[in-house]
Coordinates of C-alpha atoms and ligand atoms in Angstrom, one line a residue:
X79 CA 137.6 30.3 138.2
X80 CA 136.2 29.8 142.0
X81 CA 133.2 31.5 142.7
X82 CA 132.3 30.3 138.1
X83 CA 132.4 26.4 138.3
X84 CA 129.1 27.2 141.8
X85 CA 126.9 29.5 139.7
X86 CA 127.9 26.7 136.6
X87 CA 126.7 24.2 139.0
X88 CA 122.8 25.6 138.5
X89 CA 122.7 24.6 135.7
X90 CA 121.5 20.7 134.9
X91 CA 124.3 18.5 134.1
X92 CA 123.0 17.0 130.4
X93 CA 126.7 17.7 128.8
X94 CA 130.0 17.7 129.3
X95 CA 130.3 21.7 128.8
X96 CA 133.9 23.7 128.8
X97 CA 134.4 25.9 131.6
X98 CA 133.8 29.0 130.1
X99 CA 130.5 31.4 129.9
X100 CA 130.0 33.1 126.9
X101 CA 128.5 37.1 126.3
X102 CA 128.1 38.7 123.3
X103 CA 128.7 37.8 119.6
X104 CA 128.9 39.0 116.6
X105 CA 129.4 37.2 112.4
X106 CA 131.7 34.5 113.6
X107 CA 132.6 35.0 115.9
X108 CA 132.1 35.2 119.9
X109 CA 132.6 36.4 122.3
X110 CA 133.6 34.6 126.3
X111 CA 133.2 37.2 129.3
X112 CA 136.8 37.9 129.8
X113 CA 136.6 38.9 127.0
X114 CA 138.2 36.4 124.6
X115 CA 136.9 36.1 121.2
X116 CA 135.5 32.3 119.0
X117 CA 136.3 31.2 115.5
X118 CA 132.1 29.6 115.2
X119 CA 131.8 26.8 113.1
X120 CA 129.2 25.2 115.5
X121 CA 126.6 28.4 115.5
X122 CA 124.3 26.7 117.5
X123 CA 124.3 23.3 115.1
X124 CA 124.3 24.7 112.5
X125 CA 121.5 27.5 114.0
X126 CA 122.2 30.7 113.2
X127 CA 121.9 30.9 110.1
X128 CA 123.0 34.4 109.6
X129 CA 125.7 33.8 112.4
X130 CA 125.9 35.8 116.1
X131 CA 123.2 39.0 116.5
X132 CA 122.8 39.8 112.5
X133 CA 121.6 42.6 111.9
X134 CA 118.6 41.4 109.9
X135 CA 117.4 39.6 112.8
X136 CA 118.4 42.1 115.5
X137 CA 116.1 44.4 114.0
X138 CA 114.0 42.3 112.8
X139 CA 113.1 41.8 116.8
X140 CA 113.3 44.6 118.0
X141 CA 110.5 46.1 115.9
X142 CA 107.6 43.2 116.9
X143 CA 109.6 43.0 120.6
X144 CA 107.8 46.4 120.8
X145 CA 105.5 46.2 118.7
X146 CA 103.2 43.0 119.7
X147 CA 105.0 40.0 121.4
X148 CA 102.0 37.7 121.8
X149 CA 98.8 36.8 120.9
X150 CA 98.1 33.7 121.6
X151 CA 97.7 30.8 118.7
X152 CA 93.7 30.9 119.4
X153 CA 93.9 34.2 116.8
X154 CA 95.7 34.6 113.9
X155 CA 99.2 37.3 113.8
X156 CA 100.4 39.6 111.2
X157 CA 104.2 38.0 111.2
X158 CA 103.0 34.6 111.8
X159 CA 100.9 35.0 108.7
X160 CA 103.6 36.4 105.9
X161 CA 106.4 34.1 106.9
X162 CA 103.2 31.2 106.2
X163 CA 103.2 32.7 102.9
X164 CA 107.2 33.1 102.5
X165 CA 107.0 29.4 103.3
X166 CA 104.4 27.4 101.0
X167 CA 105.3 30.4 97.8
X168 CA 108.8 29.1 98.1
X169 CA 107.9 25.9 99.5
X170 CA 106.5 22.2 97.3
X171 CA 103.8 22.6 100.7
X172 CA 100.4 24.0 101.3
X173 CA 100.0 24.0 104.9
X174 CA 102.0 24.9 108.0
X175 CA 101.7 24.7 111.7
X176 CA 104.6 26.6 114.0
X177 CA 106.1 25.0 116.8
X178 CA 109.1 26.3 118.8
X179 CA 111.4 23.3 118.3
X180 CA 112.6 20.0 115.6
X181 CA 111.7 17.7 118.7
X182 CA 108.4 19.2 118.4
X183 CA 108.1 20.2 114.7
X184 CA 108.6 15.9 113.6
X185 CA 106.0 14.4 116.9
X186 CA 103.4 17.1 114.3
X187 CA 104.6 14.8 111.6
X188 CA 103.8 11.5 113.5
X189 CA 100.6 12.5 114.9
X190 CA 99.4 13.9 111.1
X191 CA 100.8 10.7 109.6
X192 CA 98.9 9.2 111.8
X193 CA 95.8 10.9 111.4
X194 CA 95.8 10.5 108.0
X195 CA 96.2 7.1 108.1
X196 CA 93.8 6.7 110.5
X197 CA 91.3 8.3 108.3
X198 CA 93.2 7.1 105.0
X199 CA 94.5 3.8 105.3
X200 CA 92.3 1.7 107.3
X201 CA 94.3 3.0 110.8
X202 CA 97.4 2.2 109.3
X203 CA 100.9 3.4 112.0
X204 CA 103.5 2.5 111.3
X205 CA 105.9 5.3 110.2
X206 CA 109.5 3.7 108.7
X207 CA 112.8 5.0 109.7
X208 CA 116.5 4.5 109.5
X209 CA 119.3 3.5 111.5
X210 CA 121.6 6.8 112.1
X211 CA 118.5 8.9 111.6
X212 CA 118.1 11.8 115.1
X213 CA 114.7 13.5 115.4
X214 CA 114.7 14.6 118.1
X215 CA 114.5 14.0 121.9
X216 CA 110.5 13.7 123.0
X217 CA 110.0 10.0 123.8
X218 CA 108.3 10.0 120.1
X219 CA 111.4 11.4 118.3
X220 CA 114.2 9.0 120.0
X221 CA 111.7 5.7 119.3
X222 CA 111.3 7.0 115.7
X223 CA 115.5 8.0 116.5
X224 CA 118.5 5.6 115.5
X225 CA 120.8 5.6 117.8
X226 CA 122.4 2.4 118.7
X227 CA 123.5 3.9 122.0
X228 CA 120.0 4.9 121.4
X229 CA 118.1 1.7 122.3
X230 CA 118.5 0.6 126.1
X231 CA 117.6 4.2 126.8
X232 CA 114.1 5.3 128.6
X233 CA 111.8 2.2 128.1
X234 CA 109.5 1.8 126.9
X235 CA 109.8 3.5 123.7
X236 CA 106.5 4.6 121.5
X237 CA 106.1 1.4 119.4
X238 CA 105.3 1.6 115.6
X239 CA 108.8 3.1 114.3
X240 CA 110.6 0.3 111.7
X241 CA 114.2 1.0 111.5
X242 CA 115.8 0.0 108.3
X243 CA 119.3 0.7 106.2
X244 CA 120.1 4.8 104.2
X245 CA 120.2 4.3 101.2
X246 CA 118.9 1.1 100.4
X247 CA 115.1 0.4 98.9
X248 CA 115.2 -3.1 99.6
X249 CA 115.3 -1.9 103.5
X250 CA 112.5 -0.1 102.8
X251 CA 110.4 -2.3 100.4
X252 CA 111.3 -5.6 103.6
X253 CA 110.3 -3.0 106.0
X254 CA 106.8 -2.3 104.6
X255 CA 103.4 -3.8 105.5
X256 CA 99.2 -2.9 105.2
X257 CA 99.8 -1.0 108.8
X258 CA 102.7 1.2 107.0
X259 CA 101.9 4.8 106.7
X260 CA 104.7 7.0 105.9
X261 CA 108.8 6.8 105.7
X262 CA 110.2 9.9 107.1
X263 CA 113.8 10.3 106.8
X264 CA 116.7 14.0 106.8
X265 CA 118.1 14.8 103.5
X266 CA 121.4 14.4 104.9
X267 CA 122.1 12.7 108.1
X268 CA 122.6 15.1 109.9
X269 CA 123.7 14.1 113.8
X270 CA 125.2 10.8 112.8
X271 CA 127.8 12.7 111.1
X272 CA 126.7 14.5 107.5
X273 CA 125.3 11.3 106.0
X274 CA 123.1 12.1 102.6
X275 CA 121.2 10.6 100.3
X276 CA 122.1 9.8 97.3
X277 CA 119.6 11.5 94.5
X278 CA 118.5 8.6 93.7
X279 CA 117.3 7.3 96.3
X280 CA 115.9 10.2 97.4
X281 CA 113.8 9.9 93.6
X282 CA 113.3 5.7 94.1
X283 CA 112.4 6.7 97.1
X284 CA 109.1 9.1 96.1
X285 CA 108.3 7.2 93.5
X286 CA 107.7 3.8 96.4
X287 CA 106.1 5.7 98.0
X288 CA 103.4 7.3 96.0
X289 CA 102.4 3.9 94.2
X290 CA 102.2 2.3 98.2
X291 CA 100.0 5.3 98.6
X292 CA 102.0 6.4 101.7
X293 CA 103.6 10.0 103.0
X294 CA 107.1 10.3 102.8
X295 CA 108.2 12.6 105.2
X296 CA 111.9 15.0 105.8
X297 CA 112.9 15.8 108.1
X298 CA 114.5 19.6 106.8
X299 CA 115.4 20.7 110.0
X300 CA 118.8 21.0 110.2
X301 CA 119.8 20.4 106.3
X302 CA 116.4 23.2 105.4
X303 CA 116.2 27.3 105.1
X304 CA 119.6 27.5 102.6
X305 CA 122.0 25.2 104.8
X306 CA 122.6 22.9 102.0
X307 CA 122.9 25.2 99.3
X308 CA 119.0 25.5 97.9
X309 CA 116.3 26.1 100.3
X310 CA 115.7 22.9 100.6
X311 CA 118.1 20.1 100.9
X312 CA 114.3 17.7 98.7
X313 CA 114.6 20.7 95.8
X314 CA 118.2 19.0 94.8
X315 CA 116.8 15.1 94.1
X316 CA 114.2 17.3 92.6
X317 CA 111.1 15.9 94.8
X318 CA 107.5 16.5 96.1
X319 CA 107.5 15.3 99.7
X320 CA 104.5 15.2 101.7
X321 CA 105.3 16.3 105.4
X322 CA 108.3 18.6 106.1
X323 CA 109.7 19.6 109.2
X324 CA 111.9 22.8 109.4
X325 CA 114.0 24.4 113.0
X326 CA 117.0 24.9 113.8
X327 CA 119.1 27.8 111.2
X328 CA 114.3 29.5 110.4
X329 CA 114.5 31.2 113.7
X330 CA 118.4 32.4 113.2
X331 CA 119.1 31.7 117.2
X332 CA 115.6 32.1 118.7
X333 CA 113.5 28.8 119.0
X334 CA 110.9 28.6 116.1
X335 CA 110.0 24.9 114.3
X336 CA 107.6 24.5 110.8
X337 CA 105.2 21.5 110.4
X338 CA 104.8 22.1 106.7
X339 CA 101.8 20.1 104.8
X340 CA 99.8 20.1 101.2
X341 CA 97.1 19.6 101.3
X342 CA 95.3 16.7 101.2
X343 CA 97.1 14.9 104.4
X344 CA 96.6 18.5 106.0
X345 CA 94.2 16.4 108.2
X346 CA 94.0 18.0 111.7
X347 CA 91.3 18.8 113.2
X348 CA 90.8 20.5 115.8
X349 CA 91.8 19.2 118.9
X350 CA 93.9 17.6 117.4
X351 CA 96.9 20.4 117.4
X352 CA 98.5 23.2 119.2
X353 CA 101.0 24.4 121.7
X354 CA 100.7 27.9 123.9
X355 CA 103.9 30.1 122.1
X356 CA 103.1 28.3 119.1
X357 CA 103.8 30.7 116.1
X358 CA 104.3 33.5 118.4
X359 CA 104.7 37.5 116.8
X360 CA 108.2 37.3 118.2
X361 CA 109.3 33.9 116.9
X362 CA 107.6 35.2 113.4
X363 CA 109.1 38.1 113.0
X364 CA 111.9 36.3 113.2
X365 CA 112.2 33.9 111.0
X366 CA 110.6 36.2 108.2
X367 CA 113.6 38.4 108.4
X368 CA 116.1 35.2 108.4
X369 CA 114.1 33.4 105.3
X370 CA 113.5 37.7 103.5
X371 CA 117.6 37.2 103.8
X372 CA 118.3 33.6 102.6
X373 CA 115.7 34.6 99.3
X374 CA 117.6 38.1 98.4
X375 CA 119.3 37.3 95.3
X376 CA 122.8 36.1 95.1
X377 CA 122.2 34.7 98.4
X378 CA 122.2 30.7 97.6
X379 CA 124.1 31.6 95.7
X380 CA 126.6 32.3 97.0
X381 CA 126.5 29.8 100.7
X382 CA 127.1 27.5 97.1
X383 CA 130.3 30.0 96.4
X384 CA 131.1 29.2 100.3
X385 CA 130.9 25.8 101.0
X386 CA 132.4 25.2 97.4
X387 CA 135.9 27.2 98.9
X388 CA 135.3 25.4 102.2
X389 CA 134.6 21.6 100.7
X390 CA 137.9 22.1 98.4
X391 CA 140.2 23.5 101.2
X392 CA 138.7 19.6 103.5
X393 CA 139.6 18.8 100.5
X394 CA 142.7 19.5 100.5
X395 CA 143.7 19.5 103.6
X396 CA 142.4 15.8 104.4
X397 CA 145.0 15.5 101.0
X398 CA 147.9 16.8 102.8
X399 CA 147.3 14.8 105.9
X400 CA 145.9 11.1 104.4
X401 CA 142.3 12.2 105.6
X402 CA 138.7 12.2 104.1
X403 CA 136.9 11.7 102.2
X404 CA 135.1 15.1 102.8
X405 CA 130.7 14.5 102.9
X406 CA 127.5 17.5 102.4
X407 CA 126.6 19.3 100.9
X408 CA 126.4 23.3 100.6
X409 CA 127.3 24.4 104.0
X410 CA 126.3 21.4 106.1
X411 CA 130.2 19.5 105.2
X412 CA 132.1 16.4 106.8
X413 CA 135.2 15.2 107.1
X414 CA 136.0 11.9 108.1
X415 CA 139.6 11.9 110.2
X416 CA 140.1 8.2 109.8
X417 CA 141.3 7.9 113.8
X418 CA 139.7 8.0 116.7
X419 CA 140.3 12.0 118.0
X420 CA 138.3 13.5 117.0
X421 CA 137.8 14.7 120.4
X422 CA 140.7 15.9 121.2
X423 CA 140.7 17.2 118.2
X424 CA 138.0 19.6 118.9
X425 CA 139.7 20.0 122.3
X426 CA 142.8 21.1 120.9
X427 CA 140.8 23.9 118.7
X428 CA 139.4 25.9 122.3
X429 CA 142.5 26.0 122.7
X430 CA 142.7 28.0 120.4
X431 CA 139.9 28.8 120.0
X432 CA 138.1 27.6 117.7
X433 CA 135.2 26.7 117.9
X434 CA 134.8 23.1 115.8
X435 CA 132.4 20.1 116.2
X436 CA 132.4 16.3 116.2
X437 CA 129.7 14.4 116.0
X438 CA 131.2 10.8 116.1
X439 CA 135.2 9.9 117.0
X440 CA 136.8 10.1 114.0
X441 CA 134.8 12.3 112.4
X442 CA 134.9 16.4 112.4
X443 CA 130.9 18.7 111.1
X444 CA 131.6 21.7 110.0
X445 CA 128.0 24.3 109.8
X446 CA 129.1 27.6 109.7
X447 CA 126.5 31.2 109.4
X448 CA 125.3 31.0 105.4
X449 CA 126.9 33.9 105.6
X450 CA 130.6 32.9 106.9
X451 CA 133.5 34.9 105.1
X452 CA 136.2 33.5 102.7
X453 CA 138.3 34.8 106.1
X454 CA 136.9 32.8 108.4
X455 CA 137.7 30.2 106.1
X456 CA 140.8 30.7 105.7
X457 CA 141.4 31.1 109.9
X458 CA 139.9 27.9 110.5
X459 CA 141.5 25.9 107.7
X460 CA 144.8 27.3 109.3
X461 CA 144.7 26.6 112.9
X462 CA 142.9 22.3 111.7
X463 CA 146.5 22.1 109.8
X464 CA 148.5 23.2 112.7
X465 CA 146.2 20.8 115.0
X466 CA 146.8 17.9 112.6
X467 CA 149.7 18.8 111.8
X468 CA 150.6 18.8 116.0
X469 CA 148.8 15.7 116.7
X470 CA 150.5 13.7 113.7
Ligands
PLP768 C1 118.6 18.6 115.0 C2 117.4 18.2 115.2 C3 116.4 18.0 115.5 C4 115.6 18.1 116.8 O1 115.5 19.3 116.3 P1 115.6 19.9 118.2 O2 115.2 21.4 117.9 O3 116.1 19.8 118.9 O4 114.2 19.3 119.0 C5 115.7 17.0 115.0 N1 115.7 16.5 113.1 C6 116.6 16.4 112.9 C7 116.7 15.9 111.5 C8 117.9 17.7 113.5 O5 118.4 17.8 113.0

């Protein structure tokens, strides 16, 4: 144990981590170095879209790693082309730029919007973003985020972001100036605690941004790739944004993200954008395996069915314990605890070898694999019910 503590100290202490080290995983389960099994309802924050070590991903990566890992972004490669083709065919976008993290994709979106503003809107560069929004941890994406406790961090911030209120078009209208180039938001604010935009608001926002000649950027890093029961969350309100970012689930666990835009918006010139590892064969082959699984007939129907099953189970439990409401869509759900007991609940869950996330003190967030089993949902609910009974 002492030995183990010493090993942990070699890593920068950037977040509170339990003294456990994971060594393996399969489906809904993680295994620590002592061989204990944990039921995983975090899945790397909605990253392991198909669970741990899914066969399709293992075989795609194994095949690709022995064929071509990287030929550099200076050249086209087969898996990047195939993945870009899939994304374009199944979205309203025409162009894709691959990168390595969500924050990097959002940095690209911000740059693209500024470039577009410089070219088409008389130098406009400001972007309207939302209170409690989360867009990443680089300087610009932290500046774009609306996390209250980030306000004083790493000053001075990157200028040009105006925060407004989710689902309130009047605040967007008021923040709009001749310098505004774009509006950027998450269809469901994930890190904030799973707060969805309404379909009506998204439609109004699309109408407003079109009329004002502003770009609409959707950050689908958490909501994209089937998480909400559609391939992309912007499909629910049936709108067509101008720019979209993807990350998290798209690589099924490997670092892969993307910036997508419509043809009219694709205004980067040579030298404006790039990155050493971007679009390498290995990561895009992983992404291709993931999207091909998600696009299989019946897959998204199953996400919706399991999402509904999980939601109903949470609602029944919430009612029994005087909790709720349950928020979210598909398999991105949260339940209000109505008391600041989130940390206690996740700690007790860990003791029972259940991994749960509490994005804020008064709620729990559920992000299981998109192919989570009914049995795993039942087990999670049984364990959580026991914990809530113990705490009340
Ligand atoms: C996780 C997340 C990001 C940041 O992605 P990283 O890969 O951690 O940089 C950005 N936006 C949203 C909506 C996210 O959920």
